Amino acid sequence: MKITAFAVFAAALCAPLSVFAQPVLPDCPVASGAYYLQGTTWLGMDPSHSTGFKTTNVAGAAFSYGAAKARVKAQFREARSPYQLPDSSFAMCLVGTVDTGRDITLARFQEEKDRRELSMASYRMWTGINAQLDPKVLIPITVEKKGEKIYLVTSKEPLPLGEFILFTIIPDVAAMAKANQASSLGGYDFGNHAK
């Protein structure tokens, strides 16, 4: 009787833990490329690059004697990526595309009607250029090395609705903020609009 009661107690104690267990993800593909998880299948992705950069609030910064910020934003075509997640969970495999997992960064786009934008730098007359991705747009991720140049990237929390880009290198934002310099910002874009 005591053994049966103990077994029932142990089962009741462990049951809630299984509800929160992470699902087992399929192994990453072996062919070189970037893949995102759609159900139980890894689907290949092509990289996306910015179409240009724009500066905003230049007049506001000038008329406030440097108190207000001017911002530099990278622009990406189309309002939504062709790669859409089925839900708010995110998993991506990078196979042979990066040498280290330490530079992988996930950021959320600002969505416009016909494009997506990402704030890359801000400028104040008296303090100069602050060239970094806005910490407010960064999404916490986990990067696991699964083999030689094979990395599994997952979000630490469910993704909010929106459009995102995964960088495989930390972008040189300072170089992109300089005037008259032809540059492009690239990564792997995707969206989460699942209800």
PDB file of C-alpha atoms in Angstrom:
ATOM      1  CA  MET A   1       0.000   0.000   0.000  1.00  0.00           C
ATOM      2  CA  LYS A   2       2.831   2.390   0.883  1.00  0.00           C
ATOM      3  CA  ILE A   3       4.611   1.605  -2.408  1.00  0.00           C
ATOM      4  CA  THR A   4       1.437   2.341  -4.413  1.00  0.00           C
ATOM      5  CA  ALA A   5       0.877   5.626  -2.550  1.00  0.00           C
ATOM      6  CA  PHE A   6       4.497   6.626  -3.137  1.00  0.00           C
ATOM      7  CA  ALA A   7       4.227   5.819  -6.875  1.00  0.00           C
ATOM      8  CA  VAL A   8       1.065   7.940  -7.188  1.00  0.00           C
ATOM      9  CA  PHE A   9       2.735  10.796  -5.292  1.00  0.00           C
ATOM     10  CA  ALA A  10       5.873  10.622  -7.496  1.00  0.00           C
ATOM     11  CA  ALA A  11       3.788  10.558 -10.692  1.00  0.00           C
ATOM     12  CA  ALA A  12       1.765  13.573  -9.535  1.00  0.00           C
ATOM     13  CA  LEU A  13       4.964  15.434  -8.636  1.00  0.00           C
ATOM     14  CA  CYS A  14       6.679  14.751 -11.974  1.00  0.00           C
ATOM     15  CA  ALA A  15       3.637  15.348 -14.212  1.00  0.00           C
ATOM     16  CA  PRO A  16       3.831  19.156 -14.130  1.00  0.00           C
ATOM     17  CA  LEU A  17       7.538  19.004 -15.039  1.00  0.00           C
ATOM     18  CA  SER A  18       6.801  17.148 -18.264  1.00  0.00           C
ATOM     19  CA  VAL A  19       4.388  19.893 -19.336  1.00  0.00           C
ATOM     20  CA  PHE A  20       7.258  22.437 -19.375  1.00  0.00           C
ATOM     21  CA  ALA A  21       9.852  20.162 -20.987  1.00  0.00           C
ATOM     22  CA  GLN A  22      11.409  21.488 -24.182  1.00  0.00           C
ATOM     23  CA  PRO A  23      10.544  19.487 -27.291  1.00  0.00           C
ATOM     24  CA  VAL A  24      13.371  17.467 -28.787  1.00  0.00           C
ATOM     25  CA  LEU A  25      14.501  19.173 -31.983  1.00  0.00           C
ATOM     26  CA  PRO A  26      15.540  17.175 -35.048  1.00  0.00           C
ATOM     27  CA  ASP A  27      19.246  17.072 -35.867  1.00  0.00           C
ATOM     28  CA  CYS A  28      20.589  19.930 -37.966  1.00  0.00           C
ATOM     29  CA  PRO A  29      21.003  19.238 -41.692  1.00  0.00           C
ATOM     30  CA  VAL A  30      24.476  18.314 -42.958  1.00  0.00           C
ATOM     31  CA  ALA A  31      24.504  20.423 -46.152  1.00  0.00           C
ATOM     32  CA  SER A  32      25.965  23.909 -45.819  1.00  0.00           C
ATOM     33  CA  GLY A  33      23.379  26.665 -45.376  1.00  0.00           C
ATOM     34  CA  ALA A  34      20.904  28.306 -43.007  1.00  0.00           C
ATOM     35  CA  TYR A  35      17.684  26.524 -42.014  1.00  0.00           C
ATOM     36  CA  TYR A  36      14.660  27.350 -39.878  1.00  0.00           C
ATOM     37  CA  LEU A  37      12.361  24.816 -38.243  1.00  0.00           C
ATOM     38  CA  GLN A  38       8.868  24.482 -39.726  1.00  0.00           C
ATOM     39  CA  GLY A  39       7.115  21.820 -37.637  1.00  0.00           C
ATOM     40  CA  THR A  40       9.642  18.969 -37.660  1.00  0.00           C
ATOM     41  CA  THR A  41      11.316  19.897 -40.958  1.00  0.00           C
ATOM     42  CA  TRP A  42      14.329  22.143 -41.518  1.00  0.00           C
ATOM     43  CA  LEU A  43      13.686  24.526 -44.435  1.00  0.00           C
ATOM     44  CA  GLY A  44      16.522  26.310 -46.257  1.00  0.00           C
ATOM     45  CA  MET A  45      16.832  30.105 -46.219  1.00  0.00           C
ATOM     46  CA  ASP A  46      18.529  32.674 -48.421  1.00  0.00           C
ATOM     47  CA  PRO A  47      20.195  35.708 -46.843  1.00  0.00           C
ATOM     48  CA  SER A  48      18.636  39.159 -47.097  1.00  0.00           C
ATOM     49  CA  HIS A  49      20.527  42.442 -47.473  1.00  0.00           C
ATOM     50  CA  SER A  50      19.557  46.026 -46.808  1.00  0.00           C
ATOM     51  CA  THR A  51      18.539  48.143 -49.765  1.00  0.00           C
ATOM     52  CA  GLY A  52      19.931  51.310 -48.240  1.00  0.00           C
ATOM     53  CA  PHE A  53      20.132  53.537 -45.197  1.00  0.00           C
ATOM     54  CA  LYS A  54      18.223  56.642 -44.154  1.00  0.00           C
ATOM     55  CA  THR A  55      18.785  59.306 -41.546  1.00  0.00           C
ATOM     56  CA  THR A  56      15.847  60.540 -39.475  1.00  0.00           C
ATOM     57  CA  ASN A  57      15.294  63.552 -37.188  1.00  0.00           C
ATOM     58  CA  VAL A  58      18.159  65.577 -38.662  1.00  0.00           C
ATOM     59  CA  ALA A  59      16.202  68.852 -38.325  1.00  0.00           C
ATOM     60  CA  GLY A  60      15.164  67.991 -34.770  1.00  0.00           C
ATOM     61  CA  ALA A  61      18.775  67.373 -33.816  1.00  0.00           C
ATOM     62  CA  ALA A  62      19.894  70.638 -35.436  1.00  0.00           C
ATOM     63  CA  PHE A  63      17.183  72.836 -33.891  1.00  0.00           C
ATOM     64  CA  SER A  64      17.630  71.339 -30.420  1.00  0.00           C
ATOM     65  CA  TYR A  65      21.314  72.340 -30.420  1.00  0.00           C
ATOM     66  CA  GLY A  66      22.373  68.710 -30.202  1.00  0.00           C
ATOM     67  CA  ALA A  67      20.016  67.594 -27.433  1.00  0.00           C
ATOM     68  CA  ALA A  68      17.864  65.442 -29.737  1.00  0.00           C
ATOM     69  CA  LYS A  69      19.270  62.459 -31.648  1.00  0.00           C
ATOM     70  CA  ALA A  70      19.418  61.910 -35.383  1.00  0.00           C
ATOM     71  CA  ARG A  71      19.183  58.204 -36.244  1.00  0.00           C
ATOM     72  CA  VAL A  72      20.602  56.048 -39.013  1.00  0.00           C
ATOM     73  CA  LYS A  73      18.327  53.175 -40.059  1.00  0.00           C
ATOM     74  CA  ALA A  74      18.987  50.267 -42.396  1.00  0.00           C
ATOM     75  CA  GLN A  75      16.085  49.566 -44.742  1.00  0.00           C
ATOM     76  CA  PHE A  76      15.003  46.128 -45.988  1.00  0.00           C
ATOM     77  CA  ARG A  77      12.540  45.639 -48.856  1.00  0.00           C
ATOM     78  CA  GLU A  78       9.028  44.305 -48.358  1.00  0.00           C
ATOM     79  CA  ALA A  79       6.858  44.494 -45.265  1.00  0.00           C
ATOM     80  CA  ARG A  80       7.269  40.780 -44.494  1.00  0.00           C
ATOM     81  CA  SER A  81       9.887  38.115 -44.989  1.00  0.00           C
ATOM     82  CA  PRO A  82       8.997  35.117 -47.174  1.00  0.00           C
ATOM     83  CA  TYR A  83      10.073  32.915 -44.227  1.00  0.00           C
ATOM     84  CA  GLN A  84       7.239  32.853 -41.690  1.00  0.00           C
ATOM     85  CA  LEU A  85       7.235  30.800 -38.472  1.00  0.00           C
ATOM     86  CA  PRO A  86       4.163  28.694 -37.694  1.00  0.00           C
ATOM     87  CA  ASP A  87       4.195  29.860 -34.038  1.00  0.00           C
ATOM     88  CA  SER A  88       6.255  31.857 -31.548  1.00  0.00           C
ATOM     89  CA  SER A  89       8.936  29.192 -31.059  1.00  0.00           C
ATOM     90  CA  PHE A  90      12.171  29.789 -32.955  1.00  0.00           C
ATOM     91  CA  ALA A  91      14.924  27.372 -33.941  1.00  0.00           C
ATOM     92  CA  MET A  92      17.523  27.845 -36.664  1.00  0.00           C
ATOM     93  CA  CYS A  93      20.516  25.801 -37.816  1.00  0.00           C
ATOM     94  CA  LEU A  94      23.580  27.437 -39.331  1.00  0.00           C
ATOM     95  CA  VAL A  95      25.722  24.859 -41.118  1.00  0.00           C
ATOM     96  CA  GLY A  96      29.100  25.944 -42.473  1.00  0.00           C
ATOM     97  CA  THR A  97      28.082  29.615 -42.642  1.00  0.00           C
ATOM     98  CA  VAL A  98      29.853  30.893 -39.508  1.00  0.00           C
ATOM     99  CA  ASP A  99      33.172  30.198 -37.808  1.00  0.00           C
ATOM    100  CA  THR A 100      31.978  31.024 -34.301  1.00  0.00           C
ATOM    101  CA  GLY A 101      28.676  31.196 -32.468  1.00  0.00           C
ATOM    102  CA  ARG A 102      29.787  34.175 -30.378  1.00  0.00           C
ATOM    103  CA  ASP A 103      28.824  36.777 -32.982  1.00  0.00           C
ATOM    104  CA  ILE A 104      25.284  35.567 -33.685  1.00  0.00           C
ATOM    105  CA  THR A 105      22.673  38.221 -32.880  1.00  0.00           C
ATOM    106  CA  LEU A 106      18.883  38.304 -33.275  1.00  0.00           C
ATOM    107  CA  ALA A 107      17.108  41.659 -33.672  1.00  0.00           C
ATOM    108  CA  ARG A 108      13.521  42.793 -34.223  1.00  0.00           C
ATOM    109  CA  PHE A 109      12.645  45.080 -37.128  1.00  0.00           C
ATOM    110  CA  GLN A 110      10.556  48.219 -36.973  1.00  0.00           C
ATOM    111  CA  GLU A 111       7.759  47.459 -39.444  1.00  0.00           C
ATOM    112  CA  GLU A 112       6.565  49.967 -42.019  1.00  0.00           C
ATOM    113  CA  LYS A 113       3.877  49.588 -44.701  1.00  0.00           C
ATOM    114  CA  ASP A 114       6.242  48.618 -47.535  1.00  0.00           C
ATOM    115  CA  ARG A 115       9.565  47.898 -45.802  1.00  0.00           C
ATOM    116  CA  ARG A 116      11.302  46.954 -42.578  1.00  0.00           C
ATOM    117  CA  GLU A 117      13.844  49.122 -40.760  1.00  0.00           C
ATOM    118  CA  LEU A 118      16.494  48.623 -38.118  1.00  0.00           C
ATOM    119  CA  SER A 119      18.051  51.463 -36.127  1.00  0.00           C
ATOM    120  CA  MET A 120      21.823  51.116 -36.508  1.00  0.00           C
ATOM    121  CA  ALA A 121      23.247  54.287 -34.993  1.00  0.00           C
ATOM    122  CA  SER A 122      22.328  57.600 -33.426  1.00  0.00           C
ATOM    123  CA  TYR A 123      24.110  60.940 -33.614  1.00  0.00           C
ATOM    124  CA  ARG A 124      24.215  63.966 -31.336  1.00  0.00           C
ATOM    125  CA  MET A 125      26.092  67.117 -32.204  1.00  0.00           C
ATOM    126  CA  TRP A 126      28.033  67.193 -28.922  1.00  0.00           C
ATOM    127  CA  THR A 127      28.584  63.515 -28.268  1.00  0.00           C
ATOM    128  CA  GLY A 128      29.077  62.174 -31.808  1.00  0.00           C
ATOM    129  CA  ILE A 129      28.003  58.803 -33.175  1.00  0.00           C
ATOM    130  CA  ASN A 130      26.698  56.027 -30.947  1.00  0.00           C
ATOM    131  CA  ALA A 131      27.159  53.132 -33.363  1.00  0.00           C
ATOM    132  CA  GLN A 132      25.385  50.072 -31.990  1.00  0.00           C
ATOM    133  CA  LEU A 133      22.184  48.144 -32.400  1.00  0.00           C
ATOM    134  CA  ASP A 134      19.560  49.503 -30.033  1.00  0.00           C
ATOM    135  CA  PRO A 135      19.468  47.099 -27.055  1.00  0.00           C
ATOM    136  CA  LYS A 136      15.651  47.345 -27.100  1.00  0.00           C
ATOM    137  CA  VAL A 137      15.493  45.454 -30.422  1.00  0.00           C
ATOM    138  CA  LEU A 138      17.789  42.576 -29.395  1.00  0.00           C
ATOM    139  CA  ILE A 139      16.151  39.223 -28.660  1.00  0.00           C
ATOM    140  CA  PRO A 140      17.817  36.879 -26.105  1.00  0.00           C
ATOM    141  CA  ILE A 141      19.011  33.674 -27.789  1.00  0.00           C
ATOM    142  CA  THR A 142      20.838  30.473 -26.986  1.00  0.00           C
ATOM    143  CA  VAL A 143      23.558  29.261 -29.343  1.00  0.00           C
ATOM    144  CA  GLU A 144      24.666  25.614 -29.133  1.00  0.00           C
ATOM    145  CA  LYS A 145      27.595  24.187 -31.085  1.00  0.00           C
ATOM    146  CA  LYS A 146      26.397  20.882 -32.573  1.00  0.00           C
ATOM    147  CA  GLY A 147      29.474  20.041 -34.630  1.00  0.00           C
ATOM    148  CA  GLU A 148      32.254  21.574 -36.687  1.00  0.00           C
ATOM    149  CA  LYS A 149      30.754  24.883 -37.938  1.00  0.00           C
ATOM    150  CA  ILE A 150      27.236  23.690 -37.018  1.00  0.00           C
ATOM    151  CA  TYR A 151      25.240  25.908 -34.660  1.00  0.00           C
ATOM    152  CA  LEU A 152      21.696  25.584 -33.327  1.00  0.00           C
ATOM    153  CA  VAL A 153      20.129  28.956 -32.444  1.00  0.00           C
ATOM    154  CA  THR A 154      16.958  29.127 -30.341  1.00  0.00           C
ATOM    155  CA  SER A 155      15.159  31.981 -28.600  1.00  0.00           C
ATOM    156  CA  LYS A 156      15.203  31.930 -24.812  1.00  0.00           C
ATOM    157  CA  GLU A 157      11.541  32.982 -24.690  1.00  0.00           C
ATOM    158  CA  PRO A 158       8.649  32.771 -27.164  1.00  0.00           C
ATOM    159  CA  LEU A 159       9.032  35.394 -29.876  1.00  0.00           C
ATOM    160  CA  PRO A 160       6.654  38.346 -29.935  1.00  0.00           C
ATOM    161  CA  LEU A 161       4.744  39.023 -33.139  1.00  0.00           C
ATOM    162  CA  GLY A 162       6.813  40.828 -35.736  1.00  0.00           C
ATOM    163  CA  GLU A 163       9.677  40.633 -38.208  1.00  0.00           C
ATOM    164  CA  PHE A 164      13.228  39.663 -37.243  1.00  0.00           C
ATOM    165  CA  ILE A 165      16.746  39.322 -38.624  1.00  0.00           C
ATOM    166  CA  LEU A 166      19.535  37.034 -37.467  1.00  0.00           C
ATOM    167  CA  PHE A 167      23.066  38.373 -37.981  1.00  0.00           C
ATOM    168  CA  THR A 168      25.923  35.896 -38.241  1.00  0.00           C
ATOM    169  CA  ILE A 169      28.518  38.592 -37.591  1.00  0.00           C
ATOM    170  CA  ILE A 170      28.304  41.666 -35.442  1.00  0.00           C
ATOM    171  CA  PRO A 171      27.786  44.443 -37.992  1.00  0.00           C
ATOM    172  CA  ASP A 172      30.350  47.244 -38.230  1.00  0.00           C
ATOM    173  CA  VAL A 173      27.790  49.941 -37.542  1.00  0.00           C
ATOM    174  CA  ALA A 174      30.400  52.708 -37.265  1.00  0.00           C
ATOM    175  CA  ALA A 175      31.528  52.099 -40.858  1.00  0.00           C
ATOM    176  CA  MET A 176      27.926  52.061 -42.061  1.00  0.00           C
ATOM    177  CA  ALA A 177      27.206  55.388 -40.386  1.00  0.00           C
ATOM    178  CA  LYS A 178      29.927  57.233 -42.322  1.00  0.00           C
ATOM    179  CA  ALA A 179      28.723  59.405 -45.187  1.00  0.00           C
ATOM    180  CA  ASN A 180      29.178  58.338 -48.823  1.00  0.00           C
ATOM    181  CA  GLN A 181      30.281  54.813 -47.990  1.00  0.00           C
ATOM    182  CA  ALA A 182      28.679  52.051 -50.039  1.00  0.00           C
ATOM    183  CA  SER A 183      27.791  49.311 -47.598  1.00  0.00           C
ATOM    184  CA  SER A 184      25.144  46.727 -47.009  1.00  0.00           C
ATOM    185  CA  LEU A 185      23.863  44.959 -43.956  1.00  0.00           C
ATOM    186  CA  GLY A 186      22.921  41.311 -44.302  1.00  0.00           C
ATOM    187  CA  GLY A 187      21.495  38.418 -42.351  1.00  0.00           C
ATOM    188  CA  TYR A 188      18.646  35.906 -42.339  1.00  0.00           C
ATOM    189  CA  ASP A 189      15.200  37.499 -42.013  1.00  0.00           C
ATOM    190  CA  PHE A 190      11.985  35.819 -40.899  1.00  0.00           C
ATOM    191  CA  GLY A 191       8.654  36.711 -39.362  1.00  0.00           C
ATOM    192  CA  ASN A 192       6.249  35.582 -36.689  1.00  0.00           C
ATOM    193  CA  HIS A 193       2.655  36.618 -37.356  1.00  0.00           C
ATOM    194  CA  ALA A 194       0.977  33.472 -36.013  1.00  0.00           C
ATOM    195  CA  LYS A 195      -2.135  34.247 -33.963  1.00  0.00           C
TER     196      LYS A 195
END
